[in-house]
Every structure is written in C-alpha cells, then in structure tokens.
XYZ file of C-alpha atoms in Angstrom:
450
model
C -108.225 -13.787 23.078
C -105.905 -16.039 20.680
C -109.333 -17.489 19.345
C -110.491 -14.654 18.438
C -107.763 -13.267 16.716
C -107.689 -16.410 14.276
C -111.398 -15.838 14.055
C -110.933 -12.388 12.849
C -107.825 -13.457 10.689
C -109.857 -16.693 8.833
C -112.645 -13.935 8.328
C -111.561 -11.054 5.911
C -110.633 -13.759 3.161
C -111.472 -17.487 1.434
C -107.752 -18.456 0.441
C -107.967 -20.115 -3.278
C -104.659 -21.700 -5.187
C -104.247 -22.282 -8.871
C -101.177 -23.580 -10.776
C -99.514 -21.357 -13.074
C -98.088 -23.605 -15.731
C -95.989 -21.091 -17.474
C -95.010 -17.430 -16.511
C -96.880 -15.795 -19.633
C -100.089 -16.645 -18.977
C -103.251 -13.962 -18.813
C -105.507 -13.077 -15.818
C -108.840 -11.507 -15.711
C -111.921 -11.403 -14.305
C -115.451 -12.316 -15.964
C -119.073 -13.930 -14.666
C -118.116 -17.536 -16.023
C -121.866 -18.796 -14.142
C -125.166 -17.330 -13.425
C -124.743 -15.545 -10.326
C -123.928 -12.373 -9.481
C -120.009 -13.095 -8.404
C -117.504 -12.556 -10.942
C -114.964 -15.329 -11.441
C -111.036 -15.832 -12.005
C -110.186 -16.398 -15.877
C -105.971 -17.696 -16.227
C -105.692 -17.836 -19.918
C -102.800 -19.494 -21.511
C -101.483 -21.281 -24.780
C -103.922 -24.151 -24.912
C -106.504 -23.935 -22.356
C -108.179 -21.472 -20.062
C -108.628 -22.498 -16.275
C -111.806 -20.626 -14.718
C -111.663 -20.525 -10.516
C -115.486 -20.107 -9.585
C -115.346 -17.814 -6.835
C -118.653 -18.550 -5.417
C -117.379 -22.156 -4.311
C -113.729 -22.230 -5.472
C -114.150 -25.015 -7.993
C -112.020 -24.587 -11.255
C -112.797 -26.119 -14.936
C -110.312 -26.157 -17.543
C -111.095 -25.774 -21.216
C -109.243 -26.557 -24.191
C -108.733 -23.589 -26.737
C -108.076 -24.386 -30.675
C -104.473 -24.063 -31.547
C -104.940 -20.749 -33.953
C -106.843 -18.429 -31.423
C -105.896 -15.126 -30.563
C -108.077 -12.624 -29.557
C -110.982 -14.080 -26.891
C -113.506 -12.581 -24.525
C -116.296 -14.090 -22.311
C -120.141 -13.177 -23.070
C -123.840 -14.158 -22.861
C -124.541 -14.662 -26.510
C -128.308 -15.394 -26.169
C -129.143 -13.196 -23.196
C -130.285 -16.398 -21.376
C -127.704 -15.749 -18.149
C -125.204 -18.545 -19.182
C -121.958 -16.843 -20.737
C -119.329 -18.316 -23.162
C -116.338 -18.259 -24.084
C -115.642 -16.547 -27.412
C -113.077 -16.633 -29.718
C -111.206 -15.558 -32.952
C -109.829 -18.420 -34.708
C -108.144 -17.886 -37.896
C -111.005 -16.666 -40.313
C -113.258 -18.622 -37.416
C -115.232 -16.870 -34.844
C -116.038 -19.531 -31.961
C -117.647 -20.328 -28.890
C -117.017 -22.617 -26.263
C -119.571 -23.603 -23.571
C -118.250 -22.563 -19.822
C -120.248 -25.665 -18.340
C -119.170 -29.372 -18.030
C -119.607 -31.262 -21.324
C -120.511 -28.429 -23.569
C -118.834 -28.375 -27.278
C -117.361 -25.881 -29.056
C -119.385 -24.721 -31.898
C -118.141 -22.547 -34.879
C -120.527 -19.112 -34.778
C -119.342 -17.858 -38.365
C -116.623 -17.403 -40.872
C -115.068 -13.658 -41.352
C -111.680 -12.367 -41.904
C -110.892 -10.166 -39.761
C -107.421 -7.874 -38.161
C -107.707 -10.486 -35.364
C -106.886 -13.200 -36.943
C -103.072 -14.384 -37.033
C -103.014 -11.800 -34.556
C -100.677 -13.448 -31.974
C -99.544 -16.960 -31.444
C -101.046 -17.275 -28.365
C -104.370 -16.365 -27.311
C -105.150 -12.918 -25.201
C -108.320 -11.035 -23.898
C -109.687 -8.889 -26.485
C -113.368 -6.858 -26.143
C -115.105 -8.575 -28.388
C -118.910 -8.467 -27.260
C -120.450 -5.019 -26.784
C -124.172 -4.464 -25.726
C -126.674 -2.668 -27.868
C -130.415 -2.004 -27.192
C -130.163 -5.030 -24.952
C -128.877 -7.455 -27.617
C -124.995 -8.702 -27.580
C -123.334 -8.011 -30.629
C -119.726 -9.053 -31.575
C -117.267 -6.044 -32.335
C -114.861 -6.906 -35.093
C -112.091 -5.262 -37.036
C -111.837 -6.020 -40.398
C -109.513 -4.673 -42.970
C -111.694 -1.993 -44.424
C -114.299 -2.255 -41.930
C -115.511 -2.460 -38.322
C -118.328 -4.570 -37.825
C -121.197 -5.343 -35.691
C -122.466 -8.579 -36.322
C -125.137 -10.838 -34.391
C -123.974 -14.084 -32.503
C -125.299 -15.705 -36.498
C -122.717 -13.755 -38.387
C -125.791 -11.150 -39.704
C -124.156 -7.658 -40.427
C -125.404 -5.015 -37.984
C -123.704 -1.833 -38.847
C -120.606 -1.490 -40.547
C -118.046 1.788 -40.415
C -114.998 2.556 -42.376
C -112.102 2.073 -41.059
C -108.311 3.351 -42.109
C -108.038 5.958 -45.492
C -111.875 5.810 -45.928
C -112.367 6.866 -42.570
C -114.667 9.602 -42.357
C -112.585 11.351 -39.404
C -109.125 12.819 -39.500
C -106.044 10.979 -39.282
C -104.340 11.388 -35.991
C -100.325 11.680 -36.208
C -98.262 11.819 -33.281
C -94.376 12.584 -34.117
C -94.407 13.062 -37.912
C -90.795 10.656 -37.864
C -88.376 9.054 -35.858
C -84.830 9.187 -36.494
C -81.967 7.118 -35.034
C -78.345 5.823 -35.553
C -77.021 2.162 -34.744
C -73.372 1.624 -33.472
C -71.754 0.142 -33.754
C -73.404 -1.002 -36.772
C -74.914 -4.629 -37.013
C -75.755 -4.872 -40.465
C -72.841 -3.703 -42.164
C -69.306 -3.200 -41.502
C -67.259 -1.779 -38.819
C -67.019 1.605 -40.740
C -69.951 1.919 -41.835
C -73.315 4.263 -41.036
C -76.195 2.535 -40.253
C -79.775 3.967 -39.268
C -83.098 4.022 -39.359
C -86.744 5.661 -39.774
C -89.809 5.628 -38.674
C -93.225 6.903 -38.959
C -96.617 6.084 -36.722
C -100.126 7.212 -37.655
C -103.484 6.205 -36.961
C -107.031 6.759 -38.707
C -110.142 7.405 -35.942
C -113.647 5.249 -37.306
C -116.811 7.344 -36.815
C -118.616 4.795 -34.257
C -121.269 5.414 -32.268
C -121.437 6.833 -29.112
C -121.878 3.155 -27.163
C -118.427 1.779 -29.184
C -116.415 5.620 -28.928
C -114.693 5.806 -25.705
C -116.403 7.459 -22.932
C -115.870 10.833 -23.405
C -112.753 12.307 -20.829
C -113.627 14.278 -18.031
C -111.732 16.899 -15.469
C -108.339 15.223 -14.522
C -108.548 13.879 -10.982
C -104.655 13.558 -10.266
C -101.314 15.128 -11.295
C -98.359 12.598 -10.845
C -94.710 13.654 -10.745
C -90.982 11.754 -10.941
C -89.307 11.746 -8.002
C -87.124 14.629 -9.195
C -89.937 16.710 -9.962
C -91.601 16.131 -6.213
C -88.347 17.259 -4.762
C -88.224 20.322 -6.859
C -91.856 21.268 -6.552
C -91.605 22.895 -2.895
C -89.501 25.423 -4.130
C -91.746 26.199 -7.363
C -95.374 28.073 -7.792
C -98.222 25.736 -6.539
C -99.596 25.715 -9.595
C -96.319 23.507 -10.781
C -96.942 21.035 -8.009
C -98.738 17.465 -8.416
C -102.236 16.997 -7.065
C -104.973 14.749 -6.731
C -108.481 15.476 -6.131
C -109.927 16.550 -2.421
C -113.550 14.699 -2.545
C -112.743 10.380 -3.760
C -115.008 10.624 -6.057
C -113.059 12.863 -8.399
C -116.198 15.914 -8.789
C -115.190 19.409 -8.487
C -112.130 21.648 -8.858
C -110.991 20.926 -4.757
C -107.280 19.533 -5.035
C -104.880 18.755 -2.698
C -101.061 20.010 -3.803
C -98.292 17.893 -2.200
C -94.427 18.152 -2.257
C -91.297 16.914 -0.392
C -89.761 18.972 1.788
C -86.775 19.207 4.186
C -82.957 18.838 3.585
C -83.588 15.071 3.642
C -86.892 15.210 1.863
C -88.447 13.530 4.478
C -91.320 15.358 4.890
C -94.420 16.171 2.470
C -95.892 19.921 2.343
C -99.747 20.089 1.742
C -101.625 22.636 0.556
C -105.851 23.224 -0.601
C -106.629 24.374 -3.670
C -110.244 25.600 -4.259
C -111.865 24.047 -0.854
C -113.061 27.875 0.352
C -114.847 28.736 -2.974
C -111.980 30.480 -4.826
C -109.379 28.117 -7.165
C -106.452 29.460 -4.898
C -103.949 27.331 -3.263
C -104.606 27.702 0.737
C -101.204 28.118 3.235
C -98.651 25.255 3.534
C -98.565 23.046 5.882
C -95.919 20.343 6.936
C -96.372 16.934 7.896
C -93.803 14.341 8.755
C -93.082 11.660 6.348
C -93.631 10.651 2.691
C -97.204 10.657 1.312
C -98.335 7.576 -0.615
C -100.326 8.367 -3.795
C -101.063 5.020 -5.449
C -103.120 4.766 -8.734
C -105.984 3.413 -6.146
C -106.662 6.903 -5.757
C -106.437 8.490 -2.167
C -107.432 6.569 1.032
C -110.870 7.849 2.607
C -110.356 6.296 6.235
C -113.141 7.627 7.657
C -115.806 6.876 4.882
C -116.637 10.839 4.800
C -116.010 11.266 1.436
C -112.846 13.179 1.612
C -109.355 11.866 0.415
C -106.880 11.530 3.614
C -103.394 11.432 3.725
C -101.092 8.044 4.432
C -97.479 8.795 4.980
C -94.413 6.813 5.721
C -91.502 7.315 7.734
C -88.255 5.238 9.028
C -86.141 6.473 12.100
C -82.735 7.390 11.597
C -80.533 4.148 12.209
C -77.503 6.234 13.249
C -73.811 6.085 12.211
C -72.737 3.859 15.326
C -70.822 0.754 14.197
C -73.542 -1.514 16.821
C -76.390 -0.363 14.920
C -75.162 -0.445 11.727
C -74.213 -4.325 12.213
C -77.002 -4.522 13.884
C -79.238 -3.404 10.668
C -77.316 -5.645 8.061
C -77.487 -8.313 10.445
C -81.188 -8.045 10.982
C -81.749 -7.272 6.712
C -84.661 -4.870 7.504
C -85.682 -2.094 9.129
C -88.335 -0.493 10.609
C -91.239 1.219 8.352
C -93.636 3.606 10.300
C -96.927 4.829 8.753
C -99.118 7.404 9.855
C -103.317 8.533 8.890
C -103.852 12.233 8.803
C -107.638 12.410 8.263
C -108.972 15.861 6.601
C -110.856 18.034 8.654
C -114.071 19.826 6.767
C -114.848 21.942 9.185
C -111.606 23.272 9.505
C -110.588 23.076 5.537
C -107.426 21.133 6.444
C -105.604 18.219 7.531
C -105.376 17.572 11.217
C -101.674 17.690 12.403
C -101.772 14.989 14.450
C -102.046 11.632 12.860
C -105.731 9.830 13.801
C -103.555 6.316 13.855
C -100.440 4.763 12.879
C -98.330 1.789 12.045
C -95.054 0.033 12.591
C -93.629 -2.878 10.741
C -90.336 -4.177 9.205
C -89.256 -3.949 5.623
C -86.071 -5.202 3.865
C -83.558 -2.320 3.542
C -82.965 -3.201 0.184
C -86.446 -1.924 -0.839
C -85.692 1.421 1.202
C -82.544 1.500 -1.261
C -84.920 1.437 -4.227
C -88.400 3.016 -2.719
C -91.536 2.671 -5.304
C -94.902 4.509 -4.617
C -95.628 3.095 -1.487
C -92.165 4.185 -0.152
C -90.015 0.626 1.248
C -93.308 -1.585 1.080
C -94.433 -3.281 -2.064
C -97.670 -4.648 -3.856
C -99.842 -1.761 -1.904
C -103.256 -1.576 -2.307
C -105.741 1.118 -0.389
C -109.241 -0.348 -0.869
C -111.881 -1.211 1.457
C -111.417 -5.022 2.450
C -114.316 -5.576 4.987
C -116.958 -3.730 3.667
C -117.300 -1.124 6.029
C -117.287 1.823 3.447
C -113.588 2.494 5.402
C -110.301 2.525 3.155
C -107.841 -0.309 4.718
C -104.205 -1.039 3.833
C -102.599 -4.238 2.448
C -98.904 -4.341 1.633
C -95.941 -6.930 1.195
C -93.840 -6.185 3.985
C -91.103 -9.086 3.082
C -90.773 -10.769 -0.206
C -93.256 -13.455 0.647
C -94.931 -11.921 3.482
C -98.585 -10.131 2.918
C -100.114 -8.344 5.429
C -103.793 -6.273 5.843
C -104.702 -3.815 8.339
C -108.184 -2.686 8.710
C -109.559 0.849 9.582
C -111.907 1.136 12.085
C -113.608 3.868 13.972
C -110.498 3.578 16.509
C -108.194 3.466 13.501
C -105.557 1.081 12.301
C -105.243 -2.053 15.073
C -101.366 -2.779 16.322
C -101.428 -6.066 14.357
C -102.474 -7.007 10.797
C -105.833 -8.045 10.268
C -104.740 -10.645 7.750
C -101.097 -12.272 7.158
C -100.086 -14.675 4.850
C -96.693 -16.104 4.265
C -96.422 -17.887 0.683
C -93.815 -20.141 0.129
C -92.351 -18.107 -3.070
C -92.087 -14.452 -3.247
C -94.580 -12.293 -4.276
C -94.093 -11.001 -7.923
C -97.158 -8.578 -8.424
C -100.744 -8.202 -7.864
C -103.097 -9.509 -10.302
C -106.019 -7.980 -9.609
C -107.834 -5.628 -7.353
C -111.728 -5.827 -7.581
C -115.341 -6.413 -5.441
C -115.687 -9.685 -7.216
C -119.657 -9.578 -5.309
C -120.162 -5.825 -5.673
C -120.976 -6.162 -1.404
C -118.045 -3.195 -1.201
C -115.611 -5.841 -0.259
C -112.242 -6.242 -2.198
C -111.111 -9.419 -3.096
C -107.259 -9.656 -4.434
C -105.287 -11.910 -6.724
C -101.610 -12.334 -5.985
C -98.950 -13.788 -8.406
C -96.119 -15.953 -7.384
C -93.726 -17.515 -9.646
C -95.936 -20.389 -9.772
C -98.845 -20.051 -8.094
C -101.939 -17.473 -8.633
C -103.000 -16.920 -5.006
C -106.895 -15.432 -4.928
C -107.410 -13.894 -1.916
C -111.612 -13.848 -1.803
C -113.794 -11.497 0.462
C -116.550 -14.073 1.752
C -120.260 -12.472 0.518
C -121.480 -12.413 4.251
C-alpha cells in the first residue's frame, strides 16, 4: 500500500529547480525548441535562463546591456525560435541553441528603446498570412516590418491617429502636506492629466473584440451586503465553464457570522430570472481560474470552505495558539442538470490544517493560499492545489469517487512559498503543469506527457 502511494505521489509531477539570482527577475513561458512542449523563460538583467521542459536541461544566454523590450519567435518559419530583442536603436536576435551568435536584424528607432533599464517581455512578433512580422512602436508610427527590416504596413499613431482620442478623468487634483518642496506654511499641489490616442490596426493587431462578461466579482463588503439586496445587485459567474450563454450563478454570504453562501440560478429554465435561494454551508471560492467543473460535465460546481468553531474554553484556546493552526474543511457541491440546482449534500470533502494567522487575513481561497482549480492529471476533472502552511504545497485529485482523504501530491520547500508563477498545459495533453516562486528558488512543478 505505502508503494503505491509514493507511486501515485512521484506520478502527477517531474520536480525541476532553478536559481533565482535576484528577486526582480521575469517568468514566462515560450517553445524555446522544436517540439510541441512549451518551456520556462527566467529573464533578468543580463541573461535569460531557459528550463527545457521536455528533459529539464537549462541554457543560459547573455543579453546586451541596453535591451529592454524582448520576446521569443520563429523568424524564418523553419521550427527553431529566437530570442528577440530591442536594443537601443538595435533590433536583435539571439540563437536559443548551443553556440549560436547574436546577430543584429536592423536599425530603427523606436518607443522601445531606452524603455527600461532592464530587459522585460514585450509582444514583439505577430503572425500574418503565415509570415512573422515584428510589431514596433515608433514615434509617429506603428510598424510591421519583416525579420530584414523591410516596411510592411505602417499606421499613425498619437495626434495623426485616424481614431478618437480616448480620455479617462479629464484631471487629477491633489494637495501635499505637509509640504516637501517648500516651507512649513506653505501650499503645495499638484495636477495631472492622462490621455491616450487609439491606431487604426487591423483586425489581427486590434484586440480581440470583448464578448458577454462571464463573472461579476465583489469586495468583501459588498458580498456581505448582497443577501439583503435585489439579485440583480449580487456577483455572479457563469453556469456552463466555458463562459456561452446568459445561465449565471448569483452567490452571497449569509448568516449572522457570514458563514454561509446563498446560491441562486439565473436564466437555467429559459427565462433571465433569478431561480429560489438556496443555502449552503460555508464560504464559496471563486478564483480567477474560473469555477471548478469536478465532474467534467460541463457545468461550474461549487467549492466551499468552512472551520469549526474553536470555542471560548481557556484548554482550547491554548490549545489553538499552541498548535499555530487550525483546521480548514472544504466541501464539492456538484450541480445537478436535471434538477436545475445544486445538490445539498456535498459529493466529497476535505480536511486539513492552516495557520490561524491566514484565517485572520482570509484571501479568495478563504485561510489557504496560492490556490489553483485546474485539471492536474488529465482526466478532463477539475482538482485542487493549495499552500496549506507557508512552505507546504499540497494537490488533491478528483475522481469519480471524489476528493481522496490524502493529497495526491505534497511538497515541503525549504523557504516559503511567495506566489505562483504560472499556471499552464505546458504539452496541451489537458494536464497542468505549475511554477512556484520561493525567495530564491523557481520551483516548476511539470505534468509528465504520458
């Protein structure tokens, strides 16, 4: 039995470890070979450090001193991609493979330039009619140019934009004091004004046009006032995970302790009207993954968290600082089509510990931290990972019986976890794979292909 649970536990990820030199560094993903995976990009002052995660290898490439904006593309369309970069009036690529030299593509001022003094991902190759092009915004001017430097299209930018300017807040007014410029008694202030001009691009370059709203967030303050306010006032998020049609589910807090959440359907029987209320213990999680599906049927569930009351005696109270965390209990109400609700009792549940200082300051995932709802085995299922201790990580996979007793996955790290770089099916096999910061270590957490 023991075997098999360390089977099952060196099974749901590849463990990778890369040095952070410096705390400001940037992380992103991009193919850096020719396969299909995508690969770990840590970009920082003077060199970029690729993790292949295909076979966890890592190169390291030296950057010129004056770049700023850089992006990662297949210039030539022959499968290989490269690293490119603005540098000064100097737009540059660098080889990703092992003795390749940097070569200088063209010269062109540009807004990227002087940009920053350190270098940062930046879009900079864009695909049209199944050429790359490089993207670039000069000061009267953005361009498409080929890999050469040849002008592709060109559109106005700024006053000779043909487009409207857009102004948000015509000014901004604001006092200082006490006053740090001149004396003691004196009045001291400032203005400000922010405007933009929108280029006429074309439809591949505009941004992708913005459909129906999928989700309606709320502060804390507004969740606890939205039970006693029309449903039309309370937050949402869409009923099918995909995001299509007008079905929402409304959500609130309710009870004198706000410990429970109030559901109700909007627009599931045909008519945009919010169906009865219905209670169910606990907080709901709503994290910007979008709503668990636990049961891969297409419909968003519900994931809610609860603690039991530690009580006011003095042994339990000692016994809770003593311990420095308490229990956290979570509970899967799956939605019911056939019945245009969600089923009362919960189809699985779990219990573990959290520090009671991050009850004191809850986040979206209630008392747990760095919580992601995404499908880590492949299984079309939505599963649950979670800090439950500063430098404790833990995954539970959902199954047809639901959430097992014990974590799928658990990793302690030897500094505490300080956010989660990335979420993403590096393979696109429906697997997530996960990147988690430490101080000084970038932890990849890699869903193995097979």
């Amino acid at each position: 039995m023991t075997s098999a649970i360390l089977l099952c536990l060196a099974a749901l990820f590849d463990v990778k470890t890369l040095p952070l030199a410096t705390p400001d560094v940037h992380i992103f993903l991009a193919r850096a070979d020719r396969d299909t995976q995508a690969d770990v990009f840590v970009l920082k002052k003077s060199a970029v450090t690729i993790l292949f995660s295909q076979d966890g290898k890592t190169r390291s490439l030296v950057l010129p001193e004056n770049a700023t904006a850089t992006d990662v593309a297949d210039l030539d369309n022959d499968g290989q991609t490269e690293l490119v970069g603005v540098c000064g009036d100097e737009i540059v690529a660098i080889p990703l493979e092992e003795g390749g030299a940097p070569r200088n593509l063209f010269t062109l001022p540009t807004q990227l330039a002087n940009s920053s003094s350190e270098p940062y991902p930046f879009v900079l190759a864009v695909e049209r009619d199944g050429k790359t092009l490089l993207a670039l915004p000069c000061e009267e001017t953005f361009e498409l140019r080929t890999p050469a430097g040849s002008l592709v299209s060109a559109y106005p930018l700024g006053e000779n934009a043909p487009l409207r300017a857009s102004y948000g807040t015509p000014f901004r007014a604001w006092t200082v004091d006490p006053p740090r410029l001149s004396g003691r008694d004196g009045l001291e202030g400032g203005v400000s004004r922010t405007f933009a001009f929108e280029p006429h691009l074309p439809p591949e370059l505009s941004d992708s046009p913005l459909h129906a709203r999928t989700f309606r967030r709320a502060t804390p303050i507004q969740l606890r006032e939205a039970g006693q306010l029309e449903p039309d006032a309370w937050p949402w998020f869409s009923l099918t995970r995909d995001g299509r049609g007008d079905m929402r589910v409304l959500y609130a807090m309710a009870g004198p302790d706000m410990g429970d959440t109030l559901i109700r359907i909007q627009g599931y029987s045909g008519k945009n009207v919010a169906g009865p209320e219905r209670r169910y213990p606990g907080q709901l999680i709503v994290l910007d993954d979008g709503p668990p599906d636990f049961n891969h049927d297409g419909y968003a569930d519900l994931l809610l968290w609860s603690a039991p009351d530690p009580g006011i005696s003095v042994g339990r109270i000692t016994k809770l600082a003593t311990a420095g965390a308490w229990q956290t209990n979570l509970s899967a109400h799956l939605f019911s089509p056939e019945k245009g609700r969600y089923e009362p009792v919960a189809a699985s549940r779990i219990s573990c510990s959290a520090p009671i200082a991050w009850f004191l300051d809850p986040e979206e995932a209630g008392p747990l931290r760095h919580c992601a709802l995404r499908d880590f085995d492949g299984d079309g299922r939505t599963d649950l990972a979670c800090a439950t201790a500063p430098n404790r990580f833990s995954v539970w996979t959902f199954s047809a019986g639901g959430f097992d007793a014990t974590p799928a996955y658990e990793h302690v790290f030897s500094e505490a976890i300080i956010e989660m770089a990335f979420k993403a099916d590096l393979a696109g096999t429906g697997k997530t794979s996960l990147g988690i910061r430490t101080e000084h270590m970038l932890h990849v957490l890699i869903a193995p292909v097979k």
